[in-house]
mmCIF file of C-alpha atoms in Angstrom:
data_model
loop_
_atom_site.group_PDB
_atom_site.id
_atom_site.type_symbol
_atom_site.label_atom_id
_atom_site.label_comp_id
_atom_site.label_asym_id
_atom_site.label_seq_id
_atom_site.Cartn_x
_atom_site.Cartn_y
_atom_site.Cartn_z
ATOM 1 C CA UNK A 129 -62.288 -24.238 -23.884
ATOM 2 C CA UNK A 130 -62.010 -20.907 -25.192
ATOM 3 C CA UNK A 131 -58.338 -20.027 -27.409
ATOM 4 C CA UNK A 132 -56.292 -18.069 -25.709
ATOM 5 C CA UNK A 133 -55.187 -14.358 -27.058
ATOM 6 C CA UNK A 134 -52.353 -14.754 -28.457
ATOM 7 C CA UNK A 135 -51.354 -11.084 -28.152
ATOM 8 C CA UNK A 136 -50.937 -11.566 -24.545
ATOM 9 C CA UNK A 137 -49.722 -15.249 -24.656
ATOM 10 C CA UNK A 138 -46.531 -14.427 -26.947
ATOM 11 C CA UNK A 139 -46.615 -10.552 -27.414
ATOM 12 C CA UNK A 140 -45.090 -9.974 -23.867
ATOM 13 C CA UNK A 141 -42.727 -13.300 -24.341
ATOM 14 C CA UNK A 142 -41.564 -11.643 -27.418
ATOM 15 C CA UNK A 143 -40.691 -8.712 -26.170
ATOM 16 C CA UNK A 144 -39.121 -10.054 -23.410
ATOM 17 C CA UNK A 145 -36.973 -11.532 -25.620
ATOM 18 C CA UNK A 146 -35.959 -8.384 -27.617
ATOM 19 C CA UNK A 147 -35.125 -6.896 -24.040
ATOM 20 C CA UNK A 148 -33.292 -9.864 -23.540
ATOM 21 C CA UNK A 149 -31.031 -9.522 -26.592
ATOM 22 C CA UNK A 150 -30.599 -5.861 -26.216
ATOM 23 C CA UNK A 151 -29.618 -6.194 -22.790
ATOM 24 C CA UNK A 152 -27.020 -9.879 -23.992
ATOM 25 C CA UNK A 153 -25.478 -6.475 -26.851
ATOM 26 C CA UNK A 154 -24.670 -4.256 -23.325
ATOM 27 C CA UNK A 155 -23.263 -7.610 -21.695
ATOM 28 C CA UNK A 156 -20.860 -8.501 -24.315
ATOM 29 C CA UNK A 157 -19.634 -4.867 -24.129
ATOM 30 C CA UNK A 158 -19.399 -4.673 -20.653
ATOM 31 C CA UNK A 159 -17.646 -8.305 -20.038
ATOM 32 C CA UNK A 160 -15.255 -6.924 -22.757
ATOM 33 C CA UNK A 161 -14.219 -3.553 -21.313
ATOM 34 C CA UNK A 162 -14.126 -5.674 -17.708
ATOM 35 C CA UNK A 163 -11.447 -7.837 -18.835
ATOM 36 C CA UNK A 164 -9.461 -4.944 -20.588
ATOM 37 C CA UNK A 165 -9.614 -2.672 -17.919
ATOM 38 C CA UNK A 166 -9.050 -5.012 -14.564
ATOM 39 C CA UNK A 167 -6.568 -7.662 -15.713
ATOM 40 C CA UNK A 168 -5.284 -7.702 -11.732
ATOM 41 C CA UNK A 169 -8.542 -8.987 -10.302
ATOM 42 C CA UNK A 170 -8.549 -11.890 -8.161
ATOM 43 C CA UNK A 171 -8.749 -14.908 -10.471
ATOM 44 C CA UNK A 172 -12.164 -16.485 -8.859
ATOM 45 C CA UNK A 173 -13.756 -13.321 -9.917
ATOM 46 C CA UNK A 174 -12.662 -13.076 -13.586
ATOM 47 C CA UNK A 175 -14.062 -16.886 -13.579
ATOM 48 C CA UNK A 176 -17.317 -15.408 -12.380
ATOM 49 C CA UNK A 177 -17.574 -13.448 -14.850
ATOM 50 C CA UNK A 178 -16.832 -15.777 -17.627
ATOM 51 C CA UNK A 179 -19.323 -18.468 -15.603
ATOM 52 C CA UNK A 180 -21.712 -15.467 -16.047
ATOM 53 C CA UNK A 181 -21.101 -14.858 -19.788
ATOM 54 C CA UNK A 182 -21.796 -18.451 -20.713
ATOM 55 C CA UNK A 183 -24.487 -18.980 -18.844
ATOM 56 C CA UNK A 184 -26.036 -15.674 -20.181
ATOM 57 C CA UNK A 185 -24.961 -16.662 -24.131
ATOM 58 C CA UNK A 186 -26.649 -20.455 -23.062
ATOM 59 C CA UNK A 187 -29.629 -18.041 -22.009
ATOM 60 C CA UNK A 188 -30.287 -16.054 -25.083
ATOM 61 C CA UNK A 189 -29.971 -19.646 -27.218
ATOM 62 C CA UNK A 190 -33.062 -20.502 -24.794
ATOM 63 C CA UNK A 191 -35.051 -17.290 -25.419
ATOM 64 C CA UNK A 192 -34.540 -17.387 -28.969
ATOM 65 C CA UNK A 193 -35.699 -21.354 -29.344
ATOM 66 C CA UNK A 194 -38.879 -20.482 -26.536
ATOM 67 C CA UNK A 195 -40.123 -17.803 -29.573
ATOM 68 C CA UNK A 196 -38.881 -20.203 -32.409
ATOM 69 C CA UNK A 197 -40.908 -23.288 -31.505
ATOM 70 C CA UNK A 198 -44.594 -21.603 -31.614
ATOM 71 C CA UNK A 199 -44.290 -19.027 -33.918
ATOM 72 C CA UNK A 200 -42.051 -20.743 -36.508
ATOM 73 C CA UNK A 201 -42.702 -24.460 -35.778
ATOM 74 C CA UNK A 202 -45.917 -24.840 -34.618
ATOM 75 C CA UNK A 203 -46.919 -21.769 -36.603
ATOM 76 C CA UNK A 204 -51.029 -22.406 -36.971
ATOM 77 C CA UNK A 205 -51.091 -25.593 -34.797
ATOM 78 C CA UNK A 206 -52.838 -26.045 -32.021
ATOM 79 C CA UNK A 207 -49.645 -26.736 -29.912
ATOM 80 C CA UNK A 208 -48.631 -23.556 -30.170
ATOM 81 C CA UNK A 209 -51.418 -22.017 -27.234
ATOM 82 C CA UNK A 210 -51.740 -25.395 -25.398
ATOM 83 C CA UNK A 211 -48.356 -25.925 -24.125
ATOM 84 C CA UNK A 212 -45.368 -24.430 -23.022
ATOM 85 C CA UNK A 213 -42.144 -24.341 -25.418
ATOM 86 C CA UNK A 214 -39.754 -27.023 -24.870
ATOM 87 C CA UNK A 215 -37.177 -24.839 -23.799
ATOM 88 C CA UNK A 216 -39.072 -22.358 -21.467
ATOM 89 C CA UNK A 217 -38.562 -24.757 -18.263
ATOM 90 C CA UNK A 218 -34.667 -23.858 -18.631
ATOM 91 C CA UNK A 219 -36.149 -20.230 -17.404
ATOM 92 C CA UNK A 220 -36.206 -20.387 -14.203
ATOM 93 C CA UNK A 221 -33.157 -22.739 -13.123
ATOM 94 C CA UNK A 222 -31.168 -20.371 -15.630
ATOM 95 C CA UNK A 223 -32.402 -17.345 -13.776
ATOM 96 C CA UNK A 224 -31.169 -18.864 -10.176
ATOM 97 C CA UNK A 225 -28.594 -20.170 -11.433
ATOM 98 C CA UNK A 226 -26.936 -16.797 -12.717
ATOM 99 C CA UNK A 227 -28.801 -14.880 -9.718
ATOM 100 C CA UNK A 228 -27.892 -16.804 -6.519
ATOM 101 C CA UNK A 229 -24.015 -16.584 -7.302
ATOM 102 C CA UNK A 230 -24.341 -12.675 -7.866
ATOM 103 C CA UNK A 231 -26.632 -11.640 -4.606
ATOM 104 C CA UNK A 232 -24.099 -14.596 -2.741
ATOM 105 C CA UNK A 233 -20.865 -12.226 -4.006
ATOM 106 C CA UNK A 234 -22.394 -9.080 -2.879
ATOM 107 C CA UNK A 235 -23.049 -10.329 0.985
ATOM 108 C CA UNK A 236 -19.767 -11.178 0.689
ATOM 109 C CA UNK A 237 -18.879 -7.542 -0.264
ATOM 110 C CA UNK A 238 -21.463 -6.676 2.524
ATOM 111 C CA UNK A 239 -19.090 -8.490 4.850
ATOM 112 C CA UNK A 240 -16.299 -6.509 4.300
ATOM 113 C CA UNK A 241 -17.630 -3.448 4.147
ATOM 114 C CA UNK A 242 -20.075 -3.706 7.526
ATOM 115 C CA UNK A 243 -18.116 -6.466 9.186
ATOM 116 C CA UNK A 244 -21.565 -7.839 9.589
ATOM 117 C CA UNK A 245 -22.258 -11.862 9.204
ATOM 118 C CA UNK A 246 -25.394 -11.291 9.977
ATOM 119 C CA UNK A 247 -26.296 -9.015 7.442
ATOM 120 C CA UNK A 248 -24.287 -11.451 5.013
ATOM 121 C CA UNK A 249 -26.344 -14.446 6.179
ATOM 122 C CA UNK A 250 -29.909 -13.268 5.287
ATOM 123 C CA UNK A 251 -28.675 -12.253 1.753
ATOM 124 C CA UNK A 252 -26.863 -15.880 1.473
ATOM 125 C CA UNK A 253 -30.303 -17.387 2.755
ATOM 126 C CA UNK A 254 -32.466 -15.405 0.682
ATOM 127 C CA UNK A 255 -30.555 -16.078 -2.691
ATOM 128 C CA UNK A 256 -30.553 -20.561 -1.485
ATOM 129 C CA UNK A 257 -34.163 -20.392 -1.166
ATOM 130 C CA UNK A 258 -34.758 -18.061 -4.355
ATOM 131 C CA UNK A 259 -32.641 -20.793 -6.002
ATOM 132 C CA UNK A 260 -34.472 -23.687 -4.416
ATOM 133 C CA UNK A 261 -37.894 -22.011 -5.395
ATOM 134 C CA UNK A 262 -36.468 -21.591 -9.232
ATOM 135 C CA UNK A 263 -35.300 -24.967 -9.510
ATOM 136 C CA UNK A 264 -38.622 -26.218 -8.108
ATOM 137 C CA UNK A 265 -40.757 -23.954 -10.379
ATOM 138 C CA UNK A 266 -38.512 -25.899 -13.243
ATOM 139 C CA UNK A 267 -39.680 -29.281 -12.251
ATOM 140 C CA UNK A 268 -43.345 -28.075 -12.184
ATOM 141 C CA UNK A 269 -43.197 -26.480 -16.140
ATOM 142 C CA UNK A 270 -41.844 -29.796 -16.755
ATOM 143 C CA UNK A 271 -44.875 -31.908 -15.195
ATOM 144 C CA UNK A 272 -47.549 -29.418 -16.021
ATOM 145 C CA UNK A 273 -47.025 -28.857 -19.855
ATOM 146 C CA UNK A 274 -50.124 -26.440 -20.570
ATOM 147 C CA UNK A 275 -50.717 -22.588 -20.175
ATOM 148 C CA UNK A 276 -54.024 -23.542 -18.568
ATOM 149 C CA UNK A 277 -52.154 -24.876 -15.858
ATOM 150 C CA UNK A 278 -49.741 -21.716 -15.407
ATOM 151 C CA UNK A 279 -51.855 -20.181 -12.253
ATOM 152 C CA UNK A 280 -50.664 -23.690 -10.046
ATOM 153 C CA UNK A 281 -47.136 -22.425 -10.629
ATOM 154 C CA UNK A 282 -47.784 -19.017 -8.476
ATOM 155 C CA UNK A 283 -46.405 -20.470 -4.954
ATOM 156 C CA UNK A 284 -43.402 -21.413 -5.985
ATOM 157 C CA UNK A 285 -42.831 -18.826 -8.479
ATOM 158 C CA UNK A 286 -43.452 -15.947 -6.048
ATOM 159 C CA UNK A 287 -40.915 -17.544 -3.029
ATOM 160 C CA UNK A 288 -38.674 -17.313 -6.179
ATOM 161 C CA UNK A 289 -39.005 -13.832 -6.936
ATOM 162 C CA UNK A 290 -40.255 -12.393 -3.616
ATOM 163 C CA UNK A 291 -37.125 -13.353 -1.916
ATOM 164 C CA UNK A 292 -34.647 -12.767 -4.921
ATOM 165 C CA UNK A 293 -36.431 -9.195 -4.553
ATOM 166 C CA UNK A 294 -35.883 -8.927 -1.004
ATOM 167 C CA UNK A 295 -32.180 -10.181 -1.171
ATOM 168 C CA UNK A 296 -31.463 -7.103 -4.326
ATOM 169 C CA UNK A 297 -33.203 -4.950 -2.010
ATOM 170 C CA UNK A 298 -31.311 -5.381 0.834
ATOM 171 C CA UNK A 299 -28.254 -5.627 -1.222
ATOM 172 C CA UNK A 300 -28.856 -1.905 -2.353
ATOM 173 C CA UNK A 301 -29.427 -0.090 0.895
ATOM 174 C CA UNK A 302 -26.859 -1.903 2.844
ATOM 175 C CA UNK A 303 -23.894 -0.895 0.342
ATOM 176 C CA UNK A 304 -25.594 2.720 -0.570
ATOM 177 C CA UNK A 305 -25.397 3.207 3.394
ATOM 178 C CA UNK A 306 -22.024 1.725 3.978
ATOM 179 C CA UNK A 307 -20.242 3.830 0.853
ATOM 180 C CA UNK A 308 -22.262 6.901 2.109
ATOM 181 C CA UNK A 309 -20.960 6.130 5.678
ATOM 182 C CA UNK A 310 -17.106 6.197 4.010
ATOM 183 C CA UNK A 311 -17.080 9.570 2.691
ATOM 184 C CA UNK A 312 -13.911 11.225 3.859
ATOM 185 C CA UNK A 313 -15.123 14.823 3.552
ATOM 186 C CA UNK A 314 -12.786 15.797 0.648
ATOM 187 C CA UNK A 315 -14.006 16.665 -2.614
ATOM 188 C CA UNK A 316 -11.902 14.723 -4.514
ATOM 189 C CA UNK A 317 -12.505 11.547 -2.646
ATOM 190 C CA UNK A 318 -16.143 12.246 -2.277
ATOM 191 C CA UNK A 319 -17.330 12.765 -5.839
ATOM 192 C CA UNK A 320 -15.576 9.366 -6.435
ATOM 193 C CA UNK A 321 -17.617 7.656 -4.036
ATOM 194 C CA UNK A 322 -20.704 9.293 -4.991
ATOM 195 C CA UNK A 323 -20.979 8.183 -8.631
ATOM 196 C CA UNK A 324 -20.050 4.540 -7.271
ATOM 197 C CA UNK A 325 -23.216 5.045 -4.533
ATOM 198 C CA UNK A 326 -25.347 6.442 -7.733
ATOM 199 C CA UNK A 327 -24.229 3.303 -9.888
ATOM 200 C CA UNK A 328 -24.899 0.906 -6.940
ATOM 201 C CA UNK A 329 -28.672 2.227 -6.315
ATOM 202 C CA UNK A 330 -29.561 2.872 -10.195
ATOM 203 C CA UNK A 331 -28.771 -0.572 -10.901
ATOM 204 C CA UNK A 332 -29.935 -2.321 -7.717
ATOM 205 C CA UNK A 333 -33.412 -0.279 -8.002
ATOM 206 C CA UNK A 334 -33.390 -1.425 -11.403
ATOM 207 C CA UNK A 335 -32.740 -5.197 -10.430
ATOM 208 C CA UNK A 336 -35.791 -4.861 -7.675
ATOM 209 C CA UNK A 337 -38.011 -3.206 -9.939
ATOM 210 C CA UNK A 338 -38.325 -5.856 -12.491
ATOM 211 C CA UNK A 339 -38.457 -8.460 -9.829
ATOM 212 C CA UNK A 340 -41.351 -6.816 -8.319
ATOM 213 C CA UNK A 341 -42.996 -6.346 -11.514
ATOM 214 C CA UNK A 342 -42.664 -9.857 -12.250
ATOM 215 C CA UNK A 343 -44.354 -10.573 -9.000
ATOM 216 C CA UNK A 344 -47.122 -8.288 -9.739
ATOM 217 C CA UNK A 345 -48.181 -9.453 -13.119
ATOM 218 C CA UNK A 346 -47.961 -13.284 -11.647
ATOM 219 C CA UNK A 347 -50.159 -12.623 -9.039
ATOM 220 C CA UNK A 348 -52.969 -9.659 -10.837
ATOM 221 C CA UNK A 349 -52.937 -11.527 -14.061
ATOM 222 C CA UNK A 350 -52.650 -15.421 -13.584
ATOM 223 C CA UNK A 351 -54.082 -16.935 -16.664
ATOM 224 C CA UNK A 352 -51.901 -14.490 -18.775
ATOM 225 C CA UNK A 353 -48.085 -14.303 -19.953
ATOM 226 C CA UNK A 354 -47.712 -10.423 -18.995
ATOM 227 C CA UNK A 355 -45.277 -11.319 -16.513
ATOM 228 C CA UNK A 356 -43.118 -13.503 -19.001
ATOM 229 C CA UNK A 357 -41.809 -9.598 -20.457
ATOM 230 C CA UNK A 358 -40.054 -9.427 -16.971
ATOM 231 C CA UNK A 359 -39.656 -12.730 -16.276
ATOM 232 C CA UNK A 360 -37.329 -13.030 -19.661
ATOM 233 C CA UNK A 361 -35.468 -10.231 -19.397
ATOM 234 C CA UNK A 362 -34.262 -10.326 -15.915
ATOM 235 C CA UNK A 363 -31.156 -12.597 -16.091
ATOM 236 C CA UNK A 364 -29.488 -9.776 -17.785
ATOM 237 C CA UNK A 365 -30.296 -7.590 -15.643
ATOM 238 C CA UNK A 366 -28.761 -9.715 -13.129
ATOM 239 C CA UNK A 367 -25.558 -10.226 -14.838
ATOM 240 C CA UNK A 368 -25.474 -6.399 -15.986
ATOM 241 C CA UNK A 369 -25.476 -5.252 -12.364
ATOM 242 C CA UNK A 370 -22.462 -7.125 -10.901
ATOM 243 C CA UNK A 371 -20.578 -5.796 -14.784
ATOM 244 C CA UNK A 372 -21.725 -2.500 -13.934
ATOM 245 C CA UNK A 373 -20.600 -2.415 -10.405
ATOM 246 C CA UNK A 374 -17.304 -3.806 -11.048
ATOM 247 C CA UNK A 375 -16.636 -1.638 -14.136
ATOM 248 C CA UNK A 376 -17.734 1.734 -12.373
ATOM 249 C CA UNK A 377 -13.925 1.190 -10.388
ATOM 250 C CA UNK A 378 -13.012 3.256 -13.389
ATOM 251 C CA UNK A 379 -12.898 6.744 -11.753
ATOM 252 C CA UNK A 380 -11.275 5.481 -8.683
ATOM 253 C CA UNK A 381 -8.554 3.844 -10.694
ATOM 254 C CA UNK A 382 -7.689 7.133 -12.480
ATOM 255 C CA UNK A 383 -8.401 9.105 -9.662
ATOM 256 C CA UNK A 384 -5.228 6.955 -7.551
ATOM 257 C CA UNK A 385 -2.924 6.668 -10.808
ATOM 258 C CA UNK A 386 -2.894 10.213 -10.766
ATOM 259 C CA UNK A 387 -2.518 11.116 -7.610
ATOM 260 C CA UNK A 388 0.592 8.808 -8.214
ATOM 261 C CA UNK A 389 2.172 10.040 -10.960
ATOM 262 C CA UNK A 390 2.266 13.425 -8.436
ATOM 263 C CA UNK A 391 4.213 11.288 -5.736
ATOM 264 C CA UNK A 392 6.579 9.708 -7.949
ATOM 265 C CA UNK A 393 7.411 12.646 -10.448
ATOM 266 C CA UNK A 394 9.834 13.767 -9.372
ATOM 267 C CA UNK A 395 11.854 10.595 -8.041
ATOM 268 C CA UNK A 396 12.076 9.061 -4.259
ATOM 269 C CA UNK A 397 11.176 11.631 -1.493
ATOM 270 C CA UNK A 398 14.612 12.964 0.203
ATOM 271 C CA UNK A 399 15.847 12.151 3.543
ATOM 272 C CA UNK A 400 13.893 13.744 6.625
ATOM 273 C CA UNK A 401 15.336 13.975 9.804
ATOM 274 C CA UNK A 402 12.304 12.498 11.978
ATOM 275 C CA UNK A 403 13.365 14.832 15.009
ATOM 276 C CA UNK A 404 13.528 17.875 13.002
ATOM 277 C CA UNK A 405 12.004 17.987 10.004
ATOM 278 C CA UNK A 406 14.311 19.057 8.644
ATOM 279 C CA UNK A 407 14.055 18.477 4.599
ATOM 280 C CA UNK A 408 10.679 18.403 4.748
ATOM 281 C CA UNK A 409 8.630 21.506 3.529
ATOM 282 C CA UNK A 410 6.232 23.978 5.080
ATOM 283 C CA UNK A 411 2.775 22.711 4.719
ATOM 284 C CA UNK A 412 2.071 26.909 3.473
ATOM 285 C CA UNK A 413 4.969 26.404 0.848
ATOM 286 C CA UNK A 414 2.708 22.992 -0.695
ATOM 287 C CA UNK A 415 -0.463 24.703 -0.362
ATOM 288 C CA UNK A 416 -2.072 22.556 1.655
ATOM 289 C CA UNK A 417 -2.900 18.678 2.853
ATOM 290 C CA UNK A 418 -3.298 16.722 0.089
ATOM 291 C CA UNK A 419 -5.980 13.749 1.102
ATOM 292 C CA UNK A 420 -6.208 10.780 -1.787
ATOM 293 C CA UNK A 421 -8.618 7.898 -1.555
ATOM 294 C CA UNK A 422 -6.393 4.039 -0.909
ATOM 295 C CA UNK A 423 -8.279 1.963 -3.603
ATOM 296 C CA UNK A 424 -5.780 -1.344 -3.317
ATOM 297 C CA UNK A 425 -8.765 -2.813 -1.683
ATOM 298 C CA UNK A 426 -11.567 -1.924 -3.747
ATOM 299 C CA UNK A 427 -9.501 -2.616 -6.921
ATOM 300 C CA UNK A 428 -10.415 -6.583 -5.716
ATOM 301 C CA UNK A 429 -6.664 -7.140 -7.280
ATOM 302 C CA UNK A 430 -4.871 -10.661 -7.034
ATOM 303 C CA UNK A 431 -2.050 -9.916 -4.798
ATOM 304 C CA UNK A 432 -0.984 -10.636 -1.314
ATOM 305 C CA UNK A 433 -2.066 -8.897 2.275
ATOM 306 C CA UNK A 434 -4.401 -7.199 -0.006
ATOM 307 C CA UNK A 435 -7.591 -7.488 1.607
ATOM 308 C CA UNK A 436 -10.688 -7.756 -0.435
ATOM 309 C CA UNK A 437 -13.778 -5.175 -0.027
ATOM 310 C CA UNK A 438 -13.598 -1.695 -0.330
ATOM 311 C CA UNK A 439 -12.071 0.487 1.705
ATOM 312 C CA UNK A 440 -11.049 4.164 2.493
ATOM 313 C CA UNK A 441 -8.565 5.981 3.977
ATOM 314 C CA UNK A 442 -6.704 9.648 4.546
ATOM 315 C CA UNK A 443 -3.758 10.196 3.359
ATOM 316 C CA UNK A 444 -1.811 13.436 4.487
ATOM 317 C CA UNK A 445 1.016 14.664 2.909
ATOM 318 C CA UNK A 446 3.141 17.284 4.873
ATOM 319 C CA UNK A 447 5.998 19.609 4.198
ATOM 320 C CA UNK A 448 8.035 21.479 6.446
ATOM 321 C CA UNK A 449 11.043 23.513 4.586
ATOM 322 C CA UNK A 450 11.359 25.317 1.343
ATOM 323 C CA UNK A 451 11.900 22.453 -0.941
ATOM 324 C CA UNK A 452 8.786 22.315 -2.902
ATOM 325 C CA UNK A 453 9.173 19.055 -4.583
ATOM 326 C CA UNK A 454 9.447 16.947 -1.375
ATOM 327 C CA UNK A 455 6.649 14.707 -0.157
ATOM 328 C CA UNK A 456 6.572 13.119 2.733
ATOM 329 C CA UNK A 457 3.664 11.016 2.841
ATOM 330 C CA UNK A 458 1.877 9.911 6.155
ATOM 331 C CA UNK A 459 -1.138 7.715 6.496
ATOM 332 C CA UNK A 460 -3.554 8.613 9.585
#
């Protein structure tokens, strides 16, 4: 049987692996600034992230050993283009295993946001069967061994990616639409929500875009290891996506500290009579409604009758008498 190239048997593994490290650098930053910045998250989510990190550290120990063992070790044997590398079966049960959890907290987010289980349901069913189809791809690497035998893992490895795809896909539109749907009409309030719709779509097309080109390669190019550059690289991607989602609260959390350090300059708001107003100054005096954007919700914080999700509101502040310092907030 004729050798296989080895420029297309380990050059695309390898530099799936440098993506792979590169993208591990952003992580570490990311998970870093996450836990600096939102120490008031619910606690099951900060032990996401963590589950996340390890998992992701325990990943780029794989990748390294997978280039290790036939370059290094079996460096001129034989070995090295008959088999697979010890540690590549941990691929695919790694990849599910940091993938499912993600896609299963974003239907959750879906739920809030669209109050719709069904919606929820197909992207929890979609991420169980992408994990079922990873695990079972594991067991196969395991039993088959050789590269020749790579094409008789295409079944399982495309219900692995072809519904991990369809779940990120979903995932995208569904929260790009709801968001959109949320916009208040205020420019302050808007521009916030826009650059969390941008992050949500760049890094949610991103996510689909390697899983379809992982599917591609699989299925054009069988009896070669172009797909292994995606295929190796896509964990962090994963794990980069839910970081960069949670981390792009940034703006919002400015945005509501200071629109209260405005309410609360100037001390406790002074007694309004609620049949007359009076105390309470002209709304021409202010300058206007001020409308704010209620982030309690989206902040995902770790407190009670906080509800989880994200969620918007108006917030109109009137003034009827001469006092300019007086605010009187009411929520519509």
């Amino acid at each position: 049987m004729e050798a296989p190239d080895v420029r297309l048997l380990f050059g695309p593994m390898l530099l799936g692996v440098f993506a792979n490290m590169i993208l591990y650098g952003i992580l570490i930053v990311q998970t870093y600034y996450y836990y600096q910045t939102f120490k008031r998250d619910a606690q099951w989510i900060k032990y996401l992230v963590l589950y996340l990190f390890i998992v992701e550290t325990v990943n780029t120990g794989c990748d390294i050993a997978i280039m290790y063992e036939p370059l290094i070790n079996n460096f001129g044997k034989p070995e090295a283009t008959t088999f697979f590398p010890a540690f590549f079966a941990s691929q695919p049960i790694i990849f599910v295993s940091v993938s499912m959890p993600i896609q299963i907290f974003f239907a959750w987010r879906i739920k809030l946001l669209t109050k719709s289980t069904l919606l929820a349901a197909i992207v929890t069913i979609l991420a169980v069967v992408s994990f079922g189809a990873g695990v079972y791809t594991t067991a196969l690497i395991i039993k088959f061994k050789e590269f020749s035998r790579k094409p008789e893992l295409n079944t399982p490895a495309l219900v692995w990616f072809l519904t991990a795809c369809v779940a990120d896909l979903l995932i995208t539109a569904v929260l790009v639409m709801a968001l959109t749907r949320r916009k208040t009409g205020f420019i302050a309030t808007d521009d916030i929500l826009s650059r969390i719709i941008r992050t949500t779509f760049h890094t949610g097309i991103i996510t689909a875009l390697f899983a379809i080109g992982d599917i591609l390669c699989f299925m054009i190019l069988p009896h070669v290891a172009v797909n292994f550059f995606w295929d190796l690289s896509l964990t962090k991607i994963y794990s980069n996506f839910l970081l960069s989602n949670l981390n792009s609260r940034t703006d919002l959390q400015a945005f509501v500290g200071f629109r209260s350090q405005l309410l609360n300059r100037t001390g406790p708001p002074p007694t309004v009579n609620p049949r007359t107003n009076k105390g309470a100054p002209s709304q021409e005096e202010r300058g206007g409604p001020m409308h704010a954007l209620d982030s309690c919700s989206y902040e995902l914080e770790d407190k009670e009758n906080v509800q989880y999700g994200i969620a918007i509101s108006k917030v109109v502040e009137t003034r009827h008498d001469s006092d300019p310092e007086s605010l009187i907030p009411a929520t519509q």
